[in-house]
Amino acid sequence: YAREEKAFHGDDVVDPSPAELEMLREMAYARKKQKSMERLLRKFYKKGSWKNVISLGDGPAERRALQEIGFQHLNPASPRTGEPKTFRTKTVKMLEEPSCSELISELQMIQAWIPALAMWDED
């Protein structure tokens, strides 16, 4: 691959910057998360339509992965309307490296808000 790339671009091939490498790592990590989430969603919903999916995570990978699933997945058409059933995704961004007390507070807050998040009829 590298030889072909060099032949195509000549000697002007530039090594990626540390920021670009980090972005590529984050994208690869999000893709792995996406594949895992898709596998679990297919197993959970089987052949039914996907409805509300809530992702909890401390980094951008979870959010990016679930957003991508939401963009790509198409539910089957409703027998009543003929339109695809709505697939709603929601993400909750948690603190990175929280203290024990912060984690307890986060979990209490999430526990209180989960019913409202699940019932919310939009993304």
mmCIF file of C-alpha atoms in Angstrom:
data_model
loop_
_atom_site.group_PDB
_atom_site.id
_atom_site.type_symbol
_atom_site.label_atom_id
_atom_site.label_comp_id
_atom_site.label_asym_id
_atom_site.label_seq_id
_atom_site.Cartn_x
_atom_site.Cartn_y
_atom_site.Cartn_z
ATOM 1 C CA TYR A 1 0.000 0.000 0.000
ATOM 2 C CA ALA A 2 2.722 2.486 0.978
ATOM 3 C CA ARG A 3 4.628 1.816 -2.257
ATOM 4 C CA GLU A 4 1.466 2.420 -4.309
ATOM 5 C CA GLU A 5 0.719 5.584 -2.354
ATOM 6 C CA LYS A 6 4.245 6.888 -2.929
ATOM 7 C CA ALA A 7 4.048 6.049 -6.633
ATOM 8 C CA PHE A 8 0.770 7.922 -6.891
ATOM 9 C CA HIS A 9 1.824 10.997 -4.915
ATOM 10 C CA GLY A 10 5.553 10.979 -5.593
ATOM 11 C CA ASP A 11 7.894 12.052 -2.813
ATOM 12 C CA ASP A 12 5.420 14.520 -1.274
ATOM 13 C CA VAL A 13 3.954 11.932 1.134
ATOM 14 C CA VAL A 14 3.782 13.517 4.584
ATOM 15 C CA ASP A 15 3.623 11.594 7.830
ATOM 16 C CA PRO A 16 0.463 12.299 9.804
ATOM 17 C CA SER A 17 0.753 14.714 12.699
ATOM 18 C CA PRO A 18 0.192 13.511 16.283
ATOM 19 C CA ALA A 19 -3.243 15.174 16.220
ATOM 20 C CA GLU A 20 -4.133 13.369 12.990
ATOM 21 C CA LEU A 21 -2.955 10.059 14.439
ATOM 22 C CA GLU A 22 -5.075 10.632 17.544
ATOM 23 C CA MET A 23 -8.099 11.408 15.380
ATOM 24 C CA LEU A 24 -7.525 8.200 13.390
ATOM 25 C CA ARG A 25 -7.274 6.221 16.646
ATOM 26 C CA GLU A 26 -10.524 7.752 17.915
ATOM 27 C CA MET A 27 -12.276 6.949 14.638
ATOM 28 C CA ALA A 28 -11.063 3.332 14.745
ATOM 29 C CA TYR A 29 -12.192 3.025 18.375
ATOM 30 C CA ALA A 30 -15.621 4.472 17.518
ATOM 31 C CA ARG A 31 -15.921 2.006 14.641
ATOM 32 C CA LYS A 32 -15.210 -0.909 17.012
ATOM 33 C CA LYS A 33 -17.807 0.444 19.438
ATOM 34 C CA GLN A 34 -20.267 0.795 16.567
ATOM 35 C CA LYS A 35 -19.805 -2.837 15.498
ATOM 36 C CA SER A 36 -20.295 -4.032 19.079
ATOM 37 C CA MET A 37 -23.404 -1.880 19.533
ATOM 38 C CA GLU A 38 -24.882 -3.082 16.233
ATOM 39 C CA ARG A 39 -24.291 -6.713 17.198
ATOM 40 C CA LEU A 40 -26.026 -6.195 20.554
ATOM 41 C CA LEU A 41 -28.922 -4.271 19.006
ATOM 42 C CA ARG A 42 -29.518 -7.000 16.404
ATOM 43 C CA LYS A 43 -29.468 -9.608 19.166
ATOM 44 C CA PHE A 44 -31.794 -7.581 21.411
ATOM 45 C CA TYR A 45 -34.351 -6.489 18.802
ATOM 46 C CA LYS A 46 -34.057 -9.622 16.641
ATOM 47 C CA LYS A 47 -36.269 -8.906 13.607
ATOM 48 C CA GLY A 48 -38.292 -6.138 15.260
ATOM 49 C CA SER A 49 -37.861 -2.428 14.729
ATOM 50 C CA TRP A 50 -35.234 -0.611 16.755
ATOM 51 C CA LYS A 51 -36.869 1.976 18.975
ATOM 52 C CA ASN A 52 -35.097 3.984 21.684
ATOM 53 C CA VAL A 53 -31.417 3.395 22.299
ATOM 54 C CA ILE A 54 -29.594 5.276 25.038
ATOM 55 C CA SER A 55 -25.816 5.178 25.234
ATOM 56 C CA LEU A 56 -23.912 6.194 28.367
ATOM 57 C CA GLY A 57 -20.223 6.943 27.981
ATOM 58 C CA ASP A 58 -17.370 9.148 29.043
ATOM 59 C CA GLY A 59 -15.875 9.776 25.618
ATOM 60 C CA PRO A 60 -16.816 10.806 22.096
ATOM 61 C CA ALA A 61 -16.528 7.238 20.735
ATOM 62 C CA GLU A 62 -19.853 6.101 22.185
ATOM 63 C CA ARG A 63 -21.653 9.145 20.847
ATOM 64 C CA ARG A 64 -20.055 8.897 17.422
ATOM 65 C CA ALA A 65 -20.777 5.158 17.205
ATOM 66 C CA LEU A 66 -24.450 5.493 18.111
ATOM 67 C CA GLN A 67 -24.928 8.478 15.805
ATOM 68 C CA GLU A 68 -23.509 6.485 12.917
ATOM 69 C CA ILE A 69 -25.829 3.573 13.691
ATOM 70 C CA GLY A 70 -28.745 6.002 13.743
ATOM 71 C CA PHE A 71 -27.744 7.416 10.353
ATOM 72 C CA GLN A 72 -27.318 3.987 8.741
ATOM 73 C CA HIS A 73 -30.096 1.871 10.241
ATOM 74 C CA LEU A 74 -33.480 1.790 8.555
ATOM 75 C CA ASN A 75 -36.357 0.198 10.440
ATOM 76 C CA PRO A 76 -38.959 -1.838 8.579
ATOM 77 C CA ALA A 77 -42.051 -0.056 7.339
ATOM 78 C CA SER A 78 -45.044 0.190 9.609
ATOM 79 C CA PRO A 79 -47.909 -1.996 8.356
ATOM 80 C CA ARG A 80 -50.304 0.813 9.305
ATOM 81 C CA THR A 81 -48.614 3.798 7.635
ATOM 82 C CA GLY A 82 -46.116 2.221 5.235
ATOM 83 C CA GLU A 83 -43.440 4.541 6.626
ATOM 84 C CA PRO A 84 -40.294 3.235 8.352
ATOM 85 C CA LYS A 85 -40.720 3.210 12.124
ATOM 86 C CA THR A 86 -38.714 5.883 13.899
ATOM 87 C CA PHE A 87 -35.397 4.842 15.448
ATOM 88 C CA ARG A 88 -34.381 7.257 18.195
ATOM 89 C CA THR A 89 -30.909 7.482 19.655
ATOM 90 C CA LYS A 90 -29.844 9.366 22.748
ATOM 91 C CA THR A 91 -26.400 9.716 24.273
ATOM 92 C CA VAL A 92 -25.422 10.762 27.768
ATOM 93 C CA LYS A 93 -21.916 12.154 28.162
ATOM 94 C CA MET A 94 -20.454 11.206 31.513
ATOM 95 C CA LEU A 95 -17.411 12.690 33.210
ATOM 96 C CA GLU A 96 -13.997 11.357 32.265
ATOM 97 C CA GLU A 97 -12.165 9.929 35.288
ATOM 98 C CA PRO A 98 -14.716 11.054 37.900
ATOM 99 C CA SER A 99 -14.057 10.825 41.601
ATOM 100 C CA CYS A 100 -16.174 8.332 43.567
ATOM 101 C CA SER A 101 -18.537 11.047 44.748
ATOM 102 C CA GLU A 102 -18.882 12.462 41.223
ATOM 103 C CA LEU A 103 -19.644 8.993 39.852
ATOM 104 C CA ILE A 104 -22.266 8.387 42.539
ATOM 105 C CA SER A 105 -23.892 11.746 41.701
ATOM 106 C CA GLU A 106 -23.820 10.974 37.984
ATOM 107 C CA LEU A 107 -25.401 7.564 38.469
ATOM 108 C CA GLN A 108 -28.117 8.979 40.718
ATOM 109 C CA MET A 109 -28.891 11.667 38.172
ATOM 110 C CA ILE A 110 -28.976 9.149 35.311
ATOM 111 C CA GLN A 111 -31.227 6.843 37.305
ATOM 112 C CA ALA A 112 -33.648 9.704 37.841
ATOM 113 C CA TRP A 113 -33.581 10.829 34.189
ATOM 114 C CA ILE A 114 -33.606 7.464 32.344
ATOM 115 C CA PRO A 115 -37.424 7.155 32.261
ATOM 116 C CA ALA A 116 -37.787 10.667 30.828
ATOM 117 C CA LEU A 117 -35.020 10.041 28.272
ATOM 118 C CA ALA A 118 -36.642 6.808 27.140
ATOM 119 C CA MET A 119 -40.068 8.444 26.844
ATOM 120 C CA TRP A 120 -38.770 11.514 24.965
ATOM 121 C CA ASP A 121 -40.186 11.137 21.450
ATOM 122 C CA GLU A 122 -37.251 12.727 19.618
ATOM 123 C CA ASP A 123 -33.498 12.198 19.272
#
